[in-house]
């Protein structure tokens, strides 16, 4: 049995660190590469499992070397993968990630193909009762089925971009956590950089969902609404070397906070800190800190996120 169910995308990532951004029609050599699984829901599931939260992941993988490597990673941390679909006619998505270590920016080149959607018959499976379900907008049929089958579970949507799945699920979740890209696209805005923009984005997104709204703004922190007031939480100041997976890690940490009963504002602080720690380390999934390191950092800062 598991406490958290993560449904969505998985990929295999190869990260190549560069000193600066590549120039067209040039040749570059690197002596380091970082390989690991990736994908929003998959990374969140990996983090939760690593932190000792019983977690299941549902998604589609190919019957290929990259799919096998992702499965092995999940097994190493104890993620329940019994509901993963292995499709012999599908190639596991693959990403090459170019990281500018001077400022931490990353350029992702993803190679993926469409697959036929699938729906897990949750109602026929005995004993499943997740406390939290995290979606990333992929695997829409299975996600909708999960919402119907587990009406008492707390639901989170990691809305990275505007697509059919994210719009459909946004209407059903308890927490709609969007990227700046999603907010700009959905709200038809050019920038989100002042209080007027914050209010416009939050209140327009609130018309899309019944749940609480959070918009992550990268190094500028995040904005959210609580008790009728739009608030901004600045980002923790760190020197970023690789921002790959920072959003996925934020969402996984937020799900952890829900399981542990953190308050909304405290959970946002907690998740922001975890994300900030991760960008100081190369690699997406490789940059997930241990829960012990996170708690030590909070203790050092003198914050009690469990009580505030």
Tab-separated table of C-alpha atoms in Angstrom:
chain	number	residue	atom	x	y	z
A	1	UNK	CA	0.000	0.000	0.000
A	2	UNK	CA	1.108	3.589	-0.487
A	3	UNK	CA	0.398	7.064	0.878
A	4	UNK	CA	1.080	8.999	-2.341
A	5	UNK	CA	0.231	8.196	-5.940
A	6	UNK	CA	2.092	10.046	-8.715
A	7	UNK	CA	0.639	9.825	-12.213
A	8	UNK	CA	2.294	11.164	-15.343
A	9	UNK	CA	5.414	11.499	-17.414
A	10	UNK	CA	8.738	9.677	-17.123
A	11	UNK	CA	11.832	10.152	-19.268
A	12	UNK	CA	15.517	9.333	-19.253
A	13	UNK	CA	17.796	12.371	-18.926
A	14	UNK	CA	21.383	12.899	-20.010
A	15	UNK	CA	22.782	16.165	-18.640
A	16	UNK	CA	25.808	17.820	-20.248
A	17	UNK	CA	27.342	20.714	-18.259
A	18	UNK	CA	28.835	23.562	-20.302
A	19	UNK	CA	30.735	26.733	-19.420
A	20	UNK	CA	28.267	29.125	-21.007
A	21	UNK	CA	25.545	28.670	-23.623
A	22	UNK	CA	26.541	26.934	-26.887
A	23	UNK	CA	27.008	28.958	-30.059
A	24	UNK	CA	25.524	27.699	-33.297
A	25	UNK	CA	27.790	25.755	-35.684
A	26	UNK	CA	30.511	25.138	-33.077
A	27	UNK	CA	31.940	21.947	-31.579
A	28	UNK	CA	32.044	21.395	-27.813
A	29	UNK	CA	33.646	18.725	-25.655
A	30	UNK	CA	32.621	17.764	-22.127
A	31	UNK	CA	34.286	15.362	-19.729
A	32	UNK	CA	31.231	14.922	-17.511
A	33	UNK	CA	27.754	13.619	-18.143
A	34	UNK	CA	24.990	12.810	-15.687
A	35	UNK	CA	22.423	10.143	-16.493
A	36	UNK	CA	19.234	9.471	-14.557
A	37	UNK	CA	15.501	9.166	-14.846
A	38	UNK	CA	13.402	12.296	-15.166
A	39	UNK	CA	9.884	13.580	-15.755
A	40	UNK	CA	7.655	15.650	-13.426
A	41	UNK	CA	5.526	12.944	-11.788
A	42	UNK	CA	8.346	10.399	-11.900
A	43	UNK	CA	10.795	12.733	-10.151
A	44	UNK	CA	8.227	13.543	-7.474
A	45	UNK	CA	7.631	9.828	-6.882
A	46	UNK	CA	11.362	9.202	-6.624
A	47	UNK	CA	11.828	12.001	-4.063
A	48	UNK	CA	8.967	10.782	-1.893
A	49	UNK	CA	10.225	7.209	-1.964
A	50	UNK	CA	13.750	8.360	-1.139
A	51	UNK	CA	12.331	10.235	1.852
A	52	UNK	CA	10.555	7.161	3.168
A	53	UNK	CA	6.999	7.920	2.052
A	54	UNK	CA	5.248	4.830	0.594
A	55	UNK	CA	4.690	5.976	-2.982
A	56	UNK	CA	3.449	4.501	-6.255
A	57	UNK	CA	4.160	5.774	-9.747
A	58	UNK	CA	1.912	5.256	-12.756
A	59	UNK	CA	3.028	6.014	-16.294
A	60	UNK	CA	4.120	4.431	-19.561
A	61	UNK	CA	7.629	3.201	-20.358
A	62	UNK	CA	9.038	1.489	-23.393
A	63	UNK	CA	10.430	-2.037	-23.402
A	64	UNK	CA	13.930	-0.656	-23.967
A	65	UNK	CA	17.189	0.134	-22.176
A	66	UNK	CA	15.991	3.521	-20.906
A	67	UNK	CA	12.752	2.092	-19.559
A	68	UNK	CA	14.738	-0.623	-17.758
A	69	UNK	CA	17.088	1.953	-16.216
A	70	UNK	CA	14.142	3.998	-14.923
A	71	UNK	CA	12.565	0.886	-13.418
A	72	UNK	CA	15.839	0.032	-11.667
A	73	UNK	CA	16.058	3.518	-10.165
A	74	UNK	CA	12.542	3.219	-8.787
A	75	UNK	CA	13.356	-0.172	-7.319
A	76	UNK	CA	16.420	1.258	-5.557
A	77	UNK	CA	14.255	3.641	-3.507
A	78	UNK	CA	11.272	1.322	-3.124
A	79	UNK	CA	8.733	3.023	-5.376
A	80	UNK	CA	5.696	0.856	-6.130
A	81	UNK	CA	5.765	0.360	-9.915
A	82	UNK	CA	3.215	-2.435	-10.116
A	83	UNK	CA	0.841	-0.225	-12.125
A	84	UNK	CA	3.414	1.032	-14.652
A	85	UNK	CA	2.558	0.122	-18.239
A	86	UNK	CA	5.410	-1.322	-20.311
A	87	UNK	CA	4.599	-0.856	-23.999
A	88	UNK	CA	6.696	-2.819	-26.524
A	89	UNK	CA	5.551	-0.468	-29.292
A	90	UNK	CA	6.613	2.669	-27.434
A	91	UNK	CA	10.053	4.249	-26.989
A	92	UNK	CA	10.821	5.636	-23.547
A	93	UNK	CA	11.152	9.443	-23.818
A	94	UNK	CA	14.749	10.665	-23.846
A	95	UNK	CA	16.083	14.124	-23.004
A	96	UNK	CA	19.430	15.747	-23.661
A	97	UNK	CA	19.889	18.626	-21.222
A	98	UNK	CA	22.469	21.356	-21.826
A	99	UNK	CA	23.304	23.112	-18.558
A	100	UNK	CA	25.060	26.470	-18.386
A	101	UNK	CA	26.881	26.085	-15.073
A	102	UNK	CA	27.649	29.819	-14.996
A	103	UNK	CA	24.031	30.678	-14.209
A	104	UNK	CA	22.292	27.317	-13.766
A	105	UNK	CA	20.006	27.643	-16.805
A	106	UNK	CA	19.123	24.500	-18.702
A	107	UNK	CA	18.026	23.811	-22.252
A	108	UNK	CA	16.078	20.588	-22.657
A	109	UNK	CA	15.803	18.722	-25.960
A	110	UNK	CA	13.211	16.019	-25.477
A	111	UNK	CA	12.546	13.182	-27.886
A	112	UNK	CA	9.203	11.522	-27.258
A	113	UNK	CA	6.329	10.006	-29.141
A	114	UNK	CA	2.628	9.785	-28.501
A	115	UNK	CA	1.136	6.632	-27.113
A	116	UNK	CA	-2.379	5.403	-26.699
A	117	UNK	CA	-3.851	6.513	-23.412
A	118	UNK	CA	-4.649	3.916	-20.803
A	119	UNK	CA	-6.890	3.753	-17.781
A	120	UNK	CA	-6.047	1.816	-14.630
A	121	UNK	CA	-9.166	0.078	-13.195
A	122	UNK	CA	-8.556	1.343	-9.647
A	123	UNK	CA	-12.006	0.264	-8.479
A	124	UNK	CA	-11.085	-3.378	-9.143
A	125	UNK	CA	-7.892	-3.163	-7.092
A	126	UNK	CA	-8.340	-3.854	-3.394
A	127	UNK	CA	-6.873	-1.882	-0.516
A	128	UNK	CA	-5.760	1.234	-2.390
A	129	UNK	CA	-6.422	4.422	-0.436
A	130	UNK	CA	-3.791	7.095	-1.183
A	131	UNK	CA	-3.707	10.188	1.021
A	132	UNK	CA	-2.260	12.382	-1.749
A	133	UNK	CA	-2.332	12.135	-5.548
A	134	UNK	CA	0.007	14.175	-7.741
A	135	UNK	CA	-0.637	14.678	-11.452
A	136	UNK	CA	1.447	16.406	-14.147
A	137	UNK	CA	-1.182	16.540	-16.900
A	138	UNK	CA	0.014	13.430	-18.755
A	139	UNK	CA	-1.968	10.162	-18.670
A	140	UNK	CA	-5.284	12.026	-18.534
A	141	UNK	CA	-7.561	8.964	-18.621
A	142	UNK	CA	-5.851	7.334	-15.660
A	143	UNK	CA	-5.715	10.661	-13.796
A	144	UNK	CA	-9.460	11.242	-14.195
A	145	UNK	CA	-10.147	7.684	-13.065
A	146	UNK	CA	-8.009	8.267	-9.948
A	147	UNK	CA	-9.942	11.434	-9.070
A	148	UNK	CA	-13.227	9.542	-9.344
A	149	UNK	CA	-12.038	6.504	-7.388
A	150	UNK	CA	-10.315	8.359	-4.526
A	151	UNK	CA	-12.533	11.377	-3.776
A	152	UNK	CA	-11.048	11.875	-0.314
A	153	UNK	CA	-7.419	12.054	-1.465
A	154	UNK	CA	-5.715	15.456	-1.529
A	155	UNK	CA	-4.866	16.239	-5.141
A	156	UNK	CA	-2.037	18.316	-6.640
A	157	UNK	CA	-1.504	19.333	-10.249
A	158	UNK	CA	1.976	20.199	-11.476
A	159	UNK	CA	0.898	22.389	-14.397
A	160	UNK	CA	4.029	23.029	-16.422
A	161	UNK	CA	2.404	24.035	-19.698
A	162	UNK	CA	-1.073	24.598	-21.084
A	163	UNK	CA	-2.358	21.387	-22.643
A	164	UNK	CA	-5.551	19.339	-22.620
A	165	UNK	CA	-4.519	17.338	-19.562
A	166	UNK	CA	-3.512	20.280	-17.396
A	167	UNK	CA	-6.654	22.262	-18.177
A	168	UNK	CA	-8.936	19.284	-17.527
A	169	UNK	CA	-7.255	18.364	-14.240
A	170	UNK	CA	-6.925	21.955	-13.019
A	171	UNK	CA	-10.694	22.006	-12.600
A	172	UNK	CA	-10.622	19.024	-10.261
A	173	UNK	CA	-7.627	19.376	-7.940
A	174	UNK	CA	-7.150	20.799	-4.441
A	175	UNK	CA	-3.844	22.467	-5.310
A	176	UNK	CA	-3.123	23.970	-8.714
A	177	UNK	CA	0.625	24.705	-8.788
A	178	UNK	CA	1.609	26.259	-12.101
A	179	UNK	CA	4.856	27.292	-13.693
A	180	UNK	CA	5.287	30.881	-14.794
A	181	UNK	CA	5.041	29.634	-18.389
A	182	UNK	CA	1.608	28.124	-17.735
A	183	UNK	CA	0.363	31.279	-16.008
A	184	UNK	CA	1.609	33.594	-18.761
A	185	UNK	CA	0.041	31.464	-21.476
A	186	UNK	CA	-3.291	30.819	-19.758
A	187	UNK	CA	-3.714	34.400	-18.511
A	188	UNK	CA	-2.479	35.919	-21.789
A	189	UNK	CA	0.172	37.965	-20.010
A	190	UNK	CA	3.657	39.040	-21.090
A	191	UNK	CA	5.222	39.309	-17.628
A	192	UNK	CA	4.448	38.682	-13.966
A	193	UNK	CA	6.655	41.075	-12.064
A	194	UNK	CA	4.592	43.387	-9.849
A	195	UNK	CA	1.641	43.293	-7.437
A	196	UNK	CA	-0.877	44.114	-10.166
A	197	UNK	CA	0.421	41.217	-12.263
A	198	UNK	CA	0.355	38.907	-9.238
A	199	UNK	CA	-3.307	39.621	-8.572
A	200	UNK	CA	-4.293	39.317	-12.224
A	201	UNK	CA	-2.584	35.939	-12.592
A	202	UNK	CA	-3.826	34.468	-9.314
A	203	UNK	CA	-7.442	35.535	-9.665
A	204	UNK	CA	-7.653	34.488	-13.301
A	205	UNK	CA	-6.246	31.075	-12.410
A	206	UNK	CA	-8.670	30.788	-9.499
A	207	UNK	CA	-11.494	30.863	-12.049
A	208	UNK	CA	-10.017	27.660	-13.493
A	209	UNK	CA	-9.956	25.615	-10.283
A	210	UNK	CA	-11.782	24.877	-7.069
A	211	UNK	CA	-8.486	24.573	-5.219
A	212	UNK	CA	-5.667	26.769	-3.955
A	213	UNK	CA	-3.440	28.414	-6.559
A	214	UNK	CA	0.348	28.766	-6.547
A	215	UNK	CA	2.481	30.179	-9.360
A	216	UNK	CA	6.208	29.413	-9.200
A	217	UNK	CA	8.490	32.106	-10.623
A	218	UNK	CA	11.906	30.448	-10.499
A	219	UNK	CA	14.590	32.585	-8.905
A	220	UNK	CA	11.943	35.233	-8.105
A	221	UNK	CA	10.101	32.887	-5.754
A	222	UNK	CA	6.372	32.243	-5.984
A	223	UNK	CA	2.971	33.839	-5.516
A	224	UNK	CA	-0.160	32.371	-3.949
A	225	UNK	CA	-3.508	33.305	-2.455
A	226	UNK	CA	-4.455	32.692	1.155
A	227	UNK	CA	-7.463	34.009	3.073
A	228	UNK	CA	-8.393	36.311	0.199
A	229	UNK	CA	-4.946	37.907	0.001
A	230	UNK	CA	-2.406	37.468	-2.786
A	231	UNK	CA	1.040	36.888	-1.276
A	232	UNK	CA	4.582	36.543	-2.590
A	233	UNK	CA	7.238	34.250	-1.137
A	234	UNK	CA	10.756	35.231	-2.247
A	235	UNK	CA	13.131	32.472	-3.313
A	236	UNK	CA	15.980	31.406	-1.043
A	237	UNK	CA	19.186	33.018	-2.278
A	238	UNK	CA	21.582	30.412	-3.663
A	239	UNK	CA	24.162	30.125	-6.421
A	240	UNK	CA	22.462	27.904	-8.990
A	241	UNK	CA	24.533	25.557	-11.136
A	242	UNK	CA	21.656	23.518	-12.596
A	243	UNK	CA	17.926	24.241	-12.353
A	244	UNK	CA	16.913	20.957	-14.008
A	245	UNK	CA	14.137	19.263	-12.047
A	246	UNK	CA	13.780	22.095	-9.532
A	247	UNK	CA	10.053	22.347	-10.184
A	248	UNK	CA	9.543	18.580	-9.961
A	249	UNK	CA	11.428	18.537	-6.667
A	250	UNK	CA	9.290	21.406	-5.362
A	251	UNK	CA	6.125	19.452	-6.141
A	252	UNK	CA	7.423	16.246	-4.590
A	253	UNK	CA	8.395	18.130	-1.427
A	254	UNK	CA	4.970	19.775	-1.336
A	255	UNK	CA	3.305	16.352	-1.462
A	256	UNK	CA	5.570	15.273	1.423
A	257	UNK	CA	4.408	18.284	3.436
A	258	UNK	CA	0.771	17.384	2.824
A	259	UNK	CA	1.352	13.856	4.105
A	260	UNK	CA	3.079	15.282	7.190
A	261	UNK	CA	0.325	17.830	7.838
A	262	UNK	CA	2.289	21.056	7.262
A	263	UNK	CA	0.235	24.233	6.969
A	264	UNK	CA	-0.127	25.732	3.483
A	265	UNK	CA	2.292	28.644	3.947
A	266	UNK	CA	4.805	26.514	5.854
A	267	UNK	CA	4.685	23.863	3.139
A	268	UNK	CA	5.471	26.484	0.506
A	269	UNK	CA	8.514	27.609	2.516
A	270	UNK	CA	9.603	24.008	2.986
A	271	UNK	CA	9.212	23.101	-0.685
A	272	UNK	CA	10.986	26.271	-1.781
A	273	UNK	CA	13.961	25.432	0.420
A	274	UNK	CA	14.183	21.897	-0.970
A	275	UNK	CA	14.115	23.264	-4.503
A	276	UNK	CA	16.781	25.852	-3.649
A	277	UNK	CA	19.083	23.174	-2.244
A	278	UNK	CA	18.655	21.097	-5.401
A	279	UNK	CA	19.780	23.788	-7.867
A	280	UNK	CA	23.234	23.854	-6.241
A	281	UNK	CA	23.856	20.310	-7.533
A	282	UNK	CA	24.244	19.096	-11.129
A	283	UNK	CA	21.604	16.740	-12.496
A	284	UNK	CA	17.839	16.633	-12.090
A	285	UNK	CA	17.012	13.559	-10.034
A	286	UNK	CA	20.624	13.376	-8.841
A	287	UNK	CA	20.164	16.729	-7.114
A	288	UNK	CA	17.374	15.575	-4.777
A	289	UNK	CA	18.734	16.174	-1.257
A	290	UNK	CA	18.160	13.752	1.590
A	291	UNK	CA	15.380	14.661	3.992
A	292	UNK	CA	18.019	14.748	6.745
A	293	UNK	CA	19.920	17.486	4.914
A	294	UNK	CA	16.741	19.495	4.419
A	295	UNK	CA	15.788	19.270	8.089
A	296	UNK	CA	19.313	20.218	9.140
A	297	UNK	CA	19.120	23.280	6.921
A	298	UNK	CA	15.810	24.310	8.449
A	299	UNK	CA	17.223	23.861	11.930
A	300	UNK	CA	20.210	25.989	10.996
A	301	UNK	CA	17.878	28.716	9.743
A	302	UNK	CA	15.848	28.565	12.942
A	303	UNK	CA	12.540	27.871	11.189
A	304	UNK	CA	9.892	25.529	12.558
A	305	UNK	CA	7.817	24.746	9.483
A	306	UNK	CA	5.798	22.055	11.259
A	307	UNK	CA	4.269	24.477	13.733
A	308	UNK	CA	3.984	27.763	11.865
